[in-house]
PDB file of C-alpha atoms in Angstrom:
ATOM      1  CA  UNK A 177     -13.660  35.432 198.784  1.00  0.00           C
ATOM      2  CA  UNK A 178      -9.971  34.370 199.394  1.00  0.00           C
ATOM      3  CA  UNK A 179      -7.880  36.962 201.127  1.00  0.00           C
ATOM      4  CA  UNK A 180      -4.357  37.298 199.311  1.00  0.00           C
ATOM      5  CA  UNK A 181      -1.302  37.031 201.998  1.00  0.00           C
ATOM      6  CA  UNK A 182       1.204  39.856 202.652  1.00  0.00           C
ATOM      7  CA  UNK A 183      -1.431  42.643 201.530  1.00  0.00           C
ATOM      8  CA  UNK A 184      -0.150  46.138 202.867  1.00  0.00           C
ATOM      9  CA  UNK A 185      -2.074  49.140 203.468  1.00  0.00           C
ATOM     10  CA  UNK A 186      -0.017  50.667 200.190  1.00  0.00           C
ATOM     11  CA  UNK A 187      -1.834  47.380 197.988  1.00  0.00           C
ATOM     12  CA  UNK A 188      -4.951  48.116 199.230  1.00  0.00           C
ATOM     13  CA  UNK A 189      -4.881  51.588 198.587  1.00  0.00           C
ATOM     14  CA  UNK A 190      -2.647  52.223 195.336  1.00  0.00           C
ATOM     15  CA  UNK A 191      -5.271  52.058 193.175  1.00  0.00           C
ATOM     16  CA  UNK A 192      -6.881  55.562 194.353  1.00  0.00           C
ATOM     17  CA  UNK A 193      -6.819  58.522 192.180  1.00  0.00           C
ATOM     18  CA  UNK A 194      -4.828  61.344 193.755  1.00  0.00           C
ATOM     19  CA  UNK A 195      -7.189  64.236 193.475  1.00  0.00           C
ATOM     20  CA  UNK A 196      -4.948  66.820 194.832  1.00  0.00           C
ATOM     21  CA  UNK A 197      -2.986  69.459 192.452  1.00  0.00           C
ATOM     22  CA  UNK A 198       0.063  67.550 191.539  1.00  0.00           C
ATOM     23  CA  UNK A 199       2.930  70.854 192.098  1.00  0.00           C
ATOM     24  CA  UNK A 200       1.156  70.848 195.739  1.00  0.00           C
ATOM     25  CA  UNK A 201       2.003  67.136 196.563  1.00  0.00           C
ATOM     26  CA  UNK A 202       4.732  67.081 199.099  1.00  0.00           C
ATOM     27  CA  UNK A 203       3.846  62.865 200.128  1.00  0.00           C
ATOM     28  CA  UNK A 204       2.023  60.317 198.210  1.00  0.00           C
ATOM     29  CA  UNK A 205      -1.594  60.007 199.148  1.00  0.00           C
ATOM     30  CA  UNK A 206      -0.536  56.217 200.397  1.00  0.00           C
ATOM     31  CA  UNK A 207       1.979  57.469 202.856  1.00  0.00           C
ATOM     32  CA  UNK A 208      -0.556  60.129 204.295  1.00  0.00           C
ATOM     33  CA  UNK A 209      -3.249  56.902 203.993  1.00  0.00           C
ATOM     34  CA  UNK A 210      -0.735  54.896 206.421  1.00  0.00           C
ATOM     35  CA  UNK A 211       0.273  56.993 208.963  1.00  0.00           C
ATOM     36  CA  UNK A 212      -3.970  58.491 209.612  1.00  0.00           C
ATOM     37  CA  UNK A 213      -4.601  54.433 210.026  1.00  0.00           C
ATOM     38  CA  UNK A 214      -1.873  53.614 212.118  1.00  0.00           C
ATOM     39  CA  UNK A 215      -2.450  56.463 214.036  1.00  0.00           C
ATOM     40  CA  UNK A 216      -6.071  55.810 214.436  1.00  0.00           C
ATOM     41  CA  UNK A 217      -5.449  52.623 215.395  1.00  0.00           C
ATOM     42  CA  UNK A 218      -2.859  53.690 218.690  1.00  0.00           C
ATOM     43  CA  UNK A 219      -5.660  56.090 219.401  1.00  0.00           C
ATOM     44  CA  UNK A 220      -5.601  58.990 217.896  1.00  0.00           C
ATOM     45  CA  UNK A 221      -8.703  60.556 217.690  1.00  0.00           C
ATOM     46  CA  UNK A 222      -8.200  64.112 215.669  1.00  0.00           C
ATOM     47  CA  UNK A 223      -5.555  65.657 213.335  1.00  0.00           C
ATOM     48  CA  UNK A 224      -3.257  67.141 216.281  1.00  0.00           C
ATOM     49  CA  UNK A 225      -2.626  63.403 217.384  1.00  0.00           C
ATOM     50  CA  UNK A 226      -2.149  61.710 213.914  1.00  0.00           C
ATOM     51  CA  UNK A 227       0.712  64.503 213.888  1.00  0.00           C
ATOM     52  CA  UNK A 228       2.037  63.807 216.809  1.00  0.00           C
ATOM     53  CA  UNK A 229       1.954  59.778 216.134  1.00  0.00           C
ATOM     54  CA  UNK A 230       3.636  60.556 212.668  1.00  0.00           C
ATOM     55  CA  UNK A 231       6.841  62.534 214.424  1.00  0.00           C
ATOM     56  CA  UNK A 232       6.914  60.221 217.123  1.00  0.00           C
ATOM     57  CA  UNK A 233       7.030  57.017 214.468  1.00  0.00           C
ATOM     58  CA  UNK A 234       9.507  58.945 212.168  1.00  0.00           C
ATOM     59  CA  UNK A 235      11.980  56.487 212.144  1.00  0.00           C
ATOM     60  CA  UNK A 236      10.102  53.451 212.244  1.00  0.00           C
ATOM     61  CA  UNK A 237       7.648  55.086 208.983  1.00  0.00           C
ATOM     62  CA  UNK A 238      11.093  56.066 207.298  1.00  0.00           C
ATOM     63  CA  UNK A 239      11.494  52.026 207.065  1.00  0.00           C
ATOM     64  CA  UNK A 240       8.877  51.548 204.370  1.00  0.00           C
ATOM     65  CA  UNK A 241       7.260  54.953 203.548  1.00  0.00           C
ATOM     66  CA  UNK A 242       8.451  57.364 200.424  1.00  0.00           C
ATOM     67  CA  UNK A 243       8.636  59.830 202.979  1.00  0.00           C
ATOM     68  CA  UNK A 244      12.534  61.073 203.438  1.00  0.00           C
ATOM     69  CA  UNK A 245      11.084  63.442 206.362  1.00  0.00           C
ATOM     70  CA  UNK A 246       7.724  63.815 207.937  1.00  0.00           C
ATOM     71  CA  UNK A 247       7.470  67.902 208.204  1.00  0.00           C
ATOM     72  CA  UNK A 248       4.625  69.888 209.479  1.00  0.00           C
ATOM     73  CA  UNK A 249       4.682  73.501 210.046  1.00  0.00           C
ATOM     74  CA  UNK A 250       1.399  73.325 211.883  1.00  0.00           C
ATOM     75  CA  UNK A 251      -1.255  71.299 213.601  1.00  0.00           C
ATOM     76  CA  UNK A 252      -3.111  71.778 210.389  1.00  0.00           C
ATOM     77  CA  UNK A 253      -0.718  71.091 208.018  1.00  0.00           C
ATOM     78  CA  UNK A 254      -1.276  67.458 207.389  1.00  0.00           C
ATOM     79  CA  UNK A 255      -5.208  67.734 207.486  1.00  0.00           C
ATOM     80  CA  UNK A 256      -4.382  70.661 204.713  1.00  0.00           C
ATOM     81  CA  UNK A 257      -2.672  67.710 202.438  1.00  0.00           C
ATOM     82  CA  UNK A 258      -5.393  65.994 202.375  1.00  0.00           C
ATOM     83  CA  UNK A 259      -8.608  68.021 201.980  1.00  0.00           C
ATOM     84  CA  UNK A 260      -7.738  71.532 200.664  1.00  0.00           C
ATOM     85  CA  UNK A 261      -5.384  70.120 197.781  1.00  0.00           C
ATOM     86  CA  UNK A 262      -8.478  67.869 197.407  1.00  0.00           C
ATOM     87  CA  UNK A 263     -10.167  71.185 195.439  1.00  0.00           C
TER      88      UNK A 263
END
């Protein structure tokens, strides 16, 4: 197996179906697939934290993401994008 240089988490993971209701899709399922790993991997441990990681890496996710904005109204708001759009 030869691993391919310059891979991002968007190559690995652009070749996912996006289950969700397309008029309900405010960010790609990639962008919501990067910010959960990088948050995960500075520690965050439940949906509250990836949250807070995503506001407090706004700037740096604006660099690369299709995110203009990340916006949640709630604590649950992001963990709503991904499973009950999943339905």
């Amino acid at each position: 197996m030869t691993l391919e240089k310059n891979n991002t988490i968007a190559d690995h993971f652009s070749h996912l179906d996006d289950p969700r209701v397309e008029r309900h899709r405010r960010h790609t399922l990639v962008d919501i697939i990067t910010i959960t790993i990088c948050a995960a991997l500075c520690g965050a441990d439940d949906w509250v934290a990836i949250e807070r990681f995503g506001k407090a890496k706004e700037a740096w996710f604006q660099g690369f993401l299709e995110w203009v904005r990340l916006f949640f109204n709630d604590p649950k708001a992001l963990k709503y994008q991904l499973v009950t759009d999943f339905h």
